Amino acid sequence: MAVFKLNTTDGGQFNFSLKNDADKTLIKSEQYNTKAAAENGIESVQNNADNAARYDAKASDSGKFYFNLKAGNGQIIGTSPMFADVAARDAAIAETQAVAKTATTA
């Protein structure tokens, strides 16, 4: 089952990542100053992940592929890792759409 992993940094900030069944990262958040703000970020991912229009598929200067998931206001709420090809990136988008809404938080 997919899970949001809520983490605390050494500096006392918070972030989260959405992991799939194989413990691979689908998206990772920015740093938040409070746990509540990070939890709101998780909720925003759950509310926006099934909307294809919220995904911004990109290519890096190094030739790798990734995507950003954006909230309704256009703010980035999660960024994927880099993928070797477009097919892998697009598969990760589809998986994020499928699992984010029902993922638990750990």
PDB file of C-alpha atoms in Angstrom:
ATOM      1  CA  MET A   1       0.000   0.000   0.000  1.00  0.00           C
ATOM      2  CA  ALA A   2       1.254   3.503  -0.825  1.00  0.00           C
ATOM      3  CA  VAL A   3       2.212   5.712   2.102  1.00  0.00           C
ATOM      4  CA  PHE A   4       3.083   9.320   2.807  1.00  0.00           C
ATOM      5  CA  LYS A   5       6.229   9.368   4.939  1.00  0.00           C
ATOM      6  CA  LEU A   6       6.335  12.467   7.118  1.00  0.00           C
ATOM      7  CA  ASN A   7       9.906  13.373   8.056  1.00  0.00           C
ATOM      8  CA  THR A   8      11.577  15.811  10.433  1.00  0.00           C
ATOM      9  CA  THR A   9      14.920  17.303   9.369  1.00  0.00           C
ATOM     10  CA  ASP A  10      17.853  17.879  11.703  1.00  0.00           C
ATOM     11  CA  GLY A  11      16.962  21.569  11.571  1.00  0.00           C
ATOM     12  CA  GLY A  12      13.443  20.928  12.869  1.00  0.00           C
ATOM     13  CA  GLN A  13      11.623  21.386   9.572  1.00  0.00           C
ATOM     14  CA  PHE A  14       9.199  18.906   8.051  1.00  0.00           C
ATOM     15  CA  ASN A  15       8.743  17.325   4.623  1.00  0.00           C
ATOM     16  CA  PHE A  16       6.970  14.338   3.178  1.00  0.00           C
ATOM     17  CA  SER A  17       7.365  11.853   0.382  1.00  0.00           C
ATOM     18  CA  LEU A  18       4.797   9.623  -1.280  1.00  0.00           C
ATOM     19  CA  LYS A  19       6.153   6.075  -1.591  1.00  0.00           C
ATOM     20  CA  ASN A  20       4.615   3.286  -3.650  1.00  0.00           C
ATOM     21  CA  ASP A  21       4.211  -0.377  -2.642  1.00  0.00           C
ATOM     22  CA  ALA A  22       7.852  -1.064  -3.579  1.00  0.00           C
ATOM     23  CA  ASP A  23       9.041   1.849  -1.340  1.00  0.00           C
ATOM     24  CA  LYS A  24      10.021   3.923  -4.389  1.00  0.00           C
ATOM     25  CA  THR A  25       9.479   7.680  -4.127  1.00  0.00           C
ATOM     26  CA  LEU A  26       6.778   9.072  -6.400  1.00  0.00           C
ATOM     27  CA  ILE A  27       6.945  12.671  -5.149  1.00  0.00           C
ATOM     28  CA  LYS A  28       8.705  14.661  -2.458  1.00  0.00           C
ATOM     29  CA  SER A  29       7.591  17.930  -0.893  1.00  0.00           C
ATOM     30  CA  GLU A  30       9.334  21.161  -0.078  1.00  0.00           C
ATOM     31  CA  GLN A  31      10.409  21.950   3.492  1.00  0.00           C
ATOM     32  CA  TYR A  32       7.734  23.166   5.899  1.00  0.00           C
ATOM     33  CA  ASN A  33       8.253  25.032   9.166  1.00  0.00           C
ATOM     34  CA  THR A  34       5.546  23.120  11.048  1.00  0.00           C
ATOM     35  CA  LYS A  35       4.181  19.599  11.102  1.00  0.00           C
ATOM     36  CA  ALA A  36       0.675  20.987  10.534  1.00  0.00           C
ATOM     37  CA  ALA A  37       1.815  22.726   7.349  1.00  0.00           C
ATOM     38  CA  ALA A  38       3.350  19.477   6.067  1.00  0.00           C
ATOM     39  CA  GLU A  39       0.121  17.632   6.887  1.00  0.00           C
ATOM     40  CA  ASN A  40      -1.788  20.274   4.917  1.00  0.00           C
ATOM     41  CA  GLY A  41       0.611  19.599   2.027  1.00  0.00           C
ATOM     42  CA  ILE A  42      -0.226  15.891   2.170  1.00  0.00           C
ATOM     43  CA  GLU A  43      -3.930  16.744   2.097  1.00  0.00           C
ATOM     44  CA  SER A  44      -3.354  18.993  -0.909  1.00  0.00           C
ATOM     45  CA  VAL A  45      -1.600  16.150  -2.746  1.00  0.00           C
ATOM     46  CA  GLN A  46      -4.532  13.860  -1.974  1.00  0.00           C
ATOM     47  CA  ASN A  47      -7.003  16.470  -3.232  1.00  0.00           C
ATOM     48  CA  ASN A  48      -5.127  17.270  -6.454  1.00  0.00           C
ATOM     49  CA  ALA A  49      -3.415  14.027  -7.489  1.00  0.00           C
ATOM     50  CA  ASP A  50      -6.295  12.612  -9.511  1.00  0.00           C
ATOM     51  CA  ASN A  51      -6.548  15.769 -11.655  1.00  0.00           C
ATOM     52  CA  ALA A  52      -4.372  15.330 -14.768  1.00  0.00           C
ATOM     53  CA  ALA A  53      -4.289  19.105 -15.318  1.00  0.00           C
ATOM     54  CA  ARG A  54      -2.329  19.515 -12.063  1.00  0.00           C
ATOM     55  CA  TYR A  55       0.743  17.700 -13.454  1.00  0.00           C
ATOM     56  CA  ASP A  56       3.558  19.564 -15.150  1.00  0.00           C
ATOM     57  CA  ALA A  57       5.741  17.049 -17.042  1.00  0.00           C
ATOM     58  CA  LYS A  58       9.269  18.346 -17.544  1.00  0.00           C
ATOM     59  CA  ALA A  59      12.696  17.476 -18.907  1.00  0.00           C
ATOM     60  CA  SER A  60      15.876  18.560 -17.127  1.00  0.00           C
ATOM     61  CA  ASP A  61      18.910  20.107 -18.803  1.00  0.00           C
ATOM     62  CA  SER A  62      20.721  16.797 -18.231  1.00  0.00           C
ATOM     63  CA  GLY A  63      18.189  14.870 -20.335  1.00  0.00           C
ATOM     64  CA  LYS A  64      16.291  13.260 -17.459  1.00  0.00           C
ATOM     65  CA  PHE A  65      12.538  13.530 -16.964  1.00  0.00           C
ATOM     66  CA  TYR A  66      10.429  14.527 -13.963  1.00  0.00           C
ATOM     67  CA  PHE A  67       7.133  16.112 -13.000  1.00  0.00           C
ATOM     68  CA  ASN A  68       5.694  18.618 -10.568  1.00  0.00           C
ATOM     69  CA  LEU A  69       2.273  18.247  -8.984  1.00  0.00           C
ATOM     70  CA  LYS A  70       0.607  21.617  -8.467  1.00  0.00           C
ATOM     71  CA  ALA A  71      -2.266  22.802  -6.316  1.00  0.00           C
ATOM     72  CA  GLY A  72      -5.205  24.687  -7.806  1.00  0.00           C
ATOM     73  CA  ASN A  73      -3.387  27.979  -7.156  1.00  0.00           C
ATOM     74  CA  GLY A  74      -0.396  26.815  -9.241  1.00  0.00           C
ATOM     75  CA  GLN A  75       1.923  26.248  -6.271  1.00  0.00           C
ATOM     76  CA  ILE A  76       4.125  23.149  -6.514  1.00  0.00           C
ATOM     77  CA  ILE A  77       3.148  20.646  -3.808  1.00  0.00           C
ATOM     78  CA  GLY A  78       5.363  17.766  -4.892  1.00  0.00           C
ATOM     79  CA  THR A  79       8.236  17.011  -7.248  1.00  0.00           C
ATOM     80  CA  SER A  80       9.160  13.595  -8.584  1.00  0.00           C
ATOM     81  CA  PRO A  81      12.623  12.093  -8.716  1.00  0.00           C
ATOM     82  CA  MET A  82      14.415  12.076 -12.074  1.00  0.00           C
ATOM     83  CA  PHE A  83      13.554   9.322 -14.539  1.00  0.00           C
ATOM     84  CA  ALA A  84      15.640   7.989 -17.416  1.00  0.00           C
ATOM     85  CA  ASP A  85      12.840   8.245 -19.963  1.00  0.00           C
ATOM     86  CA  VAL A  86       9.428   9.744 -20.643  1.00  0.00           C
ATOM     87  CA  ALA A  87       7.672   6.391 -20.246  1.00  0.00           C
ATOM     88  CA  ALA A  88       8.972   5.951 -16.683  1.00  0.00           C
ATOM     89  CA  ARG A  89       7.958   9.509 -15.780  1.00  0.00           C
ATOM     90  CA  ASP A  90       4.494   9.055 -17.248  1.00  0.00           C
ATOM     91  CA  ALA A  91       4.079   5.733 -15.420  1.00  0.00           C
ATOM     92  CA  ALA A  92       4.953   7.496 -12.144  1.00  0.00           C
ATOM     93  CA  ILE A  93       2.346  10.171 -12.872  1.00  0.00           C
ATOM     94  CA  ALA A  94      -0.286   7.481 -13.479  1.00  0.00           C
ATOM     95  CA  GLU A  95       0.703   5.674 -10.287  1.00  0.00           C
ATOM     96  CA  THR A  96       0.566   8.901  -8.266  1.00  0.00           C
ATOM     97  CA  GLN A  97      -2.912   9.573  -9.639  1.00  0.00           C
ATOM     98  CA  ALA A  98      -4.002   6.066  -8.654  1.00  0.00           C
ATOM     99  CA  VAL A  99      -2.587   5.810  -5.125  1.00  0.00           C
ATOM    100  CA  ALA A 100      -2.330   9.271  -3.540  1.00  0.00           C
ATOM    101  CA  LYS A 101      -5.930   9.634  -2.439  1.00  0.00           C
ATOM    102  CA  THR A 102      -5.914   6.406  -0.408  1.00  0.00           C
ATOM    103  CA  ALA A 103      -2.312   6.468   0.838  1.00  0.00           C
ATOM    104  CA  THR A 104      -1.883   6.411   4.592  1.00  0.00           C
ATOM    105  CA  THR A 105       0.511   8.638   6.537  1.00  0.00           C
ATOM    106  CA  ALA A 106       3.413   7.240   8.546  1.00  0.00           C
TER     107      ALA A 106
END
